[in-house]
Amino acid sequence: MAASLGAFEQLVLFAVLRLHARAFGVAIRESIEERTGRAVSIGSIYTTLGRLEDRDIVVSRVEKPQGRMGRMGRPRKYYELTPHGARVLRDAYASIQSMAGGVLPELERLADS
Amino acid sequence: MTRPTPDAIRGLPRLISILARALIRGRDAKFIATELDESFFRDIERGVPRPRAIRRFFWNVSSSIGSTWVGGVQVAAASGIGLDARLAVRVLAKHPTVTAVAVVTLGVGIPGSLALIHGVAAIYGDLPVPQAERLVGIRHFDRASNRPQRSSLQDLAEWRELTSLRNVGAARTRTLSLGGEGVEPRAVRGAEVTASVFEALRTPALLGREIGADDELPGAPPVIVVGEEVWRTHFAGDPDVIGRWVRIQGEPRVVVGVMPSGFGFPSDNSAWIPFRGEELAGRSEAGPRAFVFGRLADGIDIDIANAEVEAVTSRRAADNPARFEHFTGQLVAMTTLLSDARNDRIWRGDVLMVQLMIFGLLLVVCGNVGVLVLARTATRAREVAIRTALGASRPRILLQLFVEALILVVGATAVGLLGAEALARRIMRTQEAHGWLPYWADLTLTTRIVVLALMVAVVCSFLVGVVPALSSTGRGIRANLQRMATGAGALRMGWGSSALIVAEIALSIGFLAVGVAQCWSALSNAGADLGFDPARYVVGELALPDRDLDLRGEPGGRSTELSSVHQDLVDEISRDPAVVGVAIADDLPGLSNRNRGVVLEDAGVDPRKVEWDVATPRVGVAFFSALRRPILAGRDFQASDVAHGDGAFRRAVIVNESFVTDILGGRSAIGRRLRYERPREAEEGQWYEIVGVVGAFGTNPLNVARDAAVYHPIRNGEVNPVQFIAEVRGDPETVLHRLQTRAASSSPNATLAVGVLAGRMRAIATAQRAAYLFVVGVAMAAFLLSATGLYALLSFAVSRRTREIGIRRALGASAVAIGLLVTRRSVIQASVGLAAGVAIGWLLLDSQRTLRETEIQSVPLVLGITVLVALCVSVAACARPTLRGLRIEPRDALTE
């Protein structure tokens, strides 16, 4: 059985995917907030990423910042999806798509009624 | 004005982030803290308005702290909560004594701490009727006396005009003397009600119909609606009861309906008659007091209705300032209106205060169990330290100890709740017979109280498990391991816990002494000769409503009216062939009597205050002769003794035999003078003269050793309500209903309560026994609690000093020396507690010496018994851990 992912975990993973190799807490937070309008805290992002890292879904690396990006000169922790993580996210998204397939018009109709 | 740049305000967010770092847990804490302030600056750079950015920053900080802690607990829980639970069960089973003590203590403590909340919620809950939350009571509140007022029918007439309320009505309780052909005669607790009662309560009749608006009209046929219980007992469940005629206070009424069981509005009533139409139309302020209520109109909330009631009261205050100046109109919950009248108003502040005290007691309970758990944790210091060394985080250790405590406390609470439910069912069964709770109050457990108990259990789990665990895991692994290496325990016991145990012992001994004294007194009084046989007497109370005495303009009219009522009562009852004699009084033999302090004039010495108070019943002039009580010396009361008018001082009094023997030491009483310690207005500066001595007549059934009484004469019509007592031949139960009917017929409008004296006395004795048992129970519970503390302390001492004891044993220390070493601190605490307890007990007992109800025969003896009991319990509490200390083998202790 495929490992399951919560809704917030999926949001975080899509943000990590979107940010490529430059995904760290603040950037992930902004990405989620811009696209979903949902307020999230740095703490919840790191807690979620820590849990996902334990499940081998993401991998992290710590880098010293350079140039303007590293304005405070403090190390940052960047995250990337692992191949296993990519499969888990793909399966989770496919499950949603599969469940949503064919019923979206009905959903629209109900929502607009 | 220049706005500060982001750089200018950079310092504060950074500082907050650094501070927050201390609260953020987990491996990524430093990254989170770094990025908290960075998020803020990026918000500013992105053009987010500064106030919003600041709000977002603080939300981010608090939410981050919260989520890292929740995440940590989730991880810890997911990684081994099942293991923790299994381990907890094994640990609890391994220490059965500690577990049993904790289960009993918490099982009683936690449900017990919520008993008051539950009881008040039951009394002030909703009536068992549809949409009960929309029912409201209407009343005036007197700001001057700070008390709610009973309402009149004039108030009802005013409030019926309110537009925000529907079905506004009134009810008042009345004892109804039910009789008639084929009906077993009996007094039933009835009520006069308006027809709107049944509309407002929305409870349909079981048979027939409810009282309707037509029944209130002047000249309408007199009707009655009875409750299911009355229908079954008095009408033998007759299906054709509707239309049957009965007699109420001697007047015929037709039964038109039977209300279902469980309907007892307004106050455990089982028969209802309509208010007389002329009363409702009369708008008399001097009329009977009643409960007035209504139902909120559709779409109206209570605030709007309250404003309207207040506006009406303001208008009436403007019209009649003398009466309404200090009044404010008030809408209250229906049960508040009824319960306040029943309980003479339960003050919410008092309830809150008592509840806080109970929670304080619960804290003590938790403290003691916490010490027990601490002692057990101390024995596991090595395990904790090794687990920590192997990588278990502090939250992980705390979670494990919390799970242990949670299983213990929740288990104890569940056991306690089961016991509470059984007790509640028993109380409800007793309540059905005695009716000392409102009919709507259901004490069986509700979902709300169970949830509340479980919430309290979780809080207690923190107190019992996590707080001791914090102290046992907070010193760092190195320190703990170093202490263990030197043989010392990892924990210390503070003076706070010692003071707690000393205070518990002292207070519990004080109250235990009072309990012992009361039980002793009750036992010595059981079966004592009261000087008469209460089973041969029927007693009753007759109260005339104020409206029937409302004879304004006629001097002395009230007294004249009452006098003739009382004479009619005596005459009517005397006519019964079973009655030997009947008399009136304001206090009856065998029942409670008013006590007053007496100052006695003695020849040759200054007037002295008698050590204890005496009963001071007022009796009719013919009281002793009618009831055949022999005058042992001097004379009986005469008509000339009461020749003066109301309130005037009357010199002659008669004392009883106990007064002569106990107070006068057997000297002659006739002609001796006495006065009261706190004289009333008419008595100021006056002395009473003893004109006669009468035999014992049960003036103090609670304690025959303090039976002294001073009888004062009264005329008919001087008191309202008046008590009457009739000596009867044969079984008084068979005569009871006949006398009730006769008494009711002597004054149809009077409120009447009749019973056999022996039954009333049994009820008082039962209440007294319950009160004594309560005092003893609370004292014993408090003492067992302190014994638990002693036990915990000793367990702790033994567990902490195991290695030391082993070394001393190896060096040849005797068992006595080891015993003293282990118990020294507990012995000191117990001794100090006992000494303080004896002092408190002495003060409490001494203050009770003058009470008539409880006889304190010997304070030293009572205290001696109490201390003996306390010592036995203390020794039992200390025995097990001390023996454990003595059994420590040097080899085992040194290899631990």
PDB file of C-alpha atoms in Angstrom, chain B residues 34 74 89 156 178 200 223 230 312 370 469 506 509 525 552 555 680 722 740 772 829 833 893:
ATOM      1  CA  THR B  34      16.508  32.148  12.198  1.00  0.00           C
ATOM      2  CA  GLN B  74       3.182  13.144  18.250  1.00  0.00           C
ATOM      3  CA  VAL B  89       0.364  -1.371  33.665  1.00  0.00           C
ATOM      4  CA  LEU B 156     -48.776  38.895  38.167  1.00  0.00           C
ATOM      5  CA  LEU B 178     -57.860  15.388  50.257  1.00  0.00           C
ATOM      6  CA  ALA B 200     -46.166  27.290  29.632  1.00  0.00           C
ATOM      7  CA  VAL B 223     -61.898  21.484  39.837  1.00  0.00           C
ATOM      8  CA  VAL B 230     -52.013  10.376  43.965  1.00  0.00           C
ATOM      9  CA  VAL B 312     -42.292  47.983  34.248  1.00  0.00           C
ATOM     10  CA  GLY B 370       2.286  12.823  43.762  1.00  0.00           C
ATOM     11  CA  ALA B 469       8.822  13.561  36.998  1.00  0.00           C
ATOM     12  CA  ALA B 506      -3.655  18.509  62.735  1.00  0.00           C
ATOM     13  CA  ILE B 509      -7.572  15.138  64.242  1.00  0.00           C
ATOM     14  CA  ASN B 525     -28.730   9.101  73.623  1.00  0.00           C
ATOM     15  CA  ARG B 552     -57.034  46.415  58.487  1.00  0.00           C
ATOM     16  CA  PRO B 555     -57.498  47.050  66.360  1.00  0.00           C
ATOM     17  CA  ARG B 680     -35.996  40.826  73.668  1.00  0.00           C
ATOM     18  CA  VAL B 722     -49.285  27.395  65.304  1.00  0.00           C
ATOM     19  CA  GLN B 740     -56.355  16.022  59.374  1.00  0.00           C
ATOM     20  CA  TYR B 772     -22.739  13.040  62.267  1.00  0.00           C
ATOM     21  CA  GLN B 829       5.787  15.198  61.515  1.00  0.00           C
ATOM     22  CA  GLY B 833       0.585  17.127  63.685  1.00  0.00           C
ATOM     23  CA  ALA B 893      21.806  -2.642  48.809  1.00  0.00           C
TER      24      ALA B 893
END
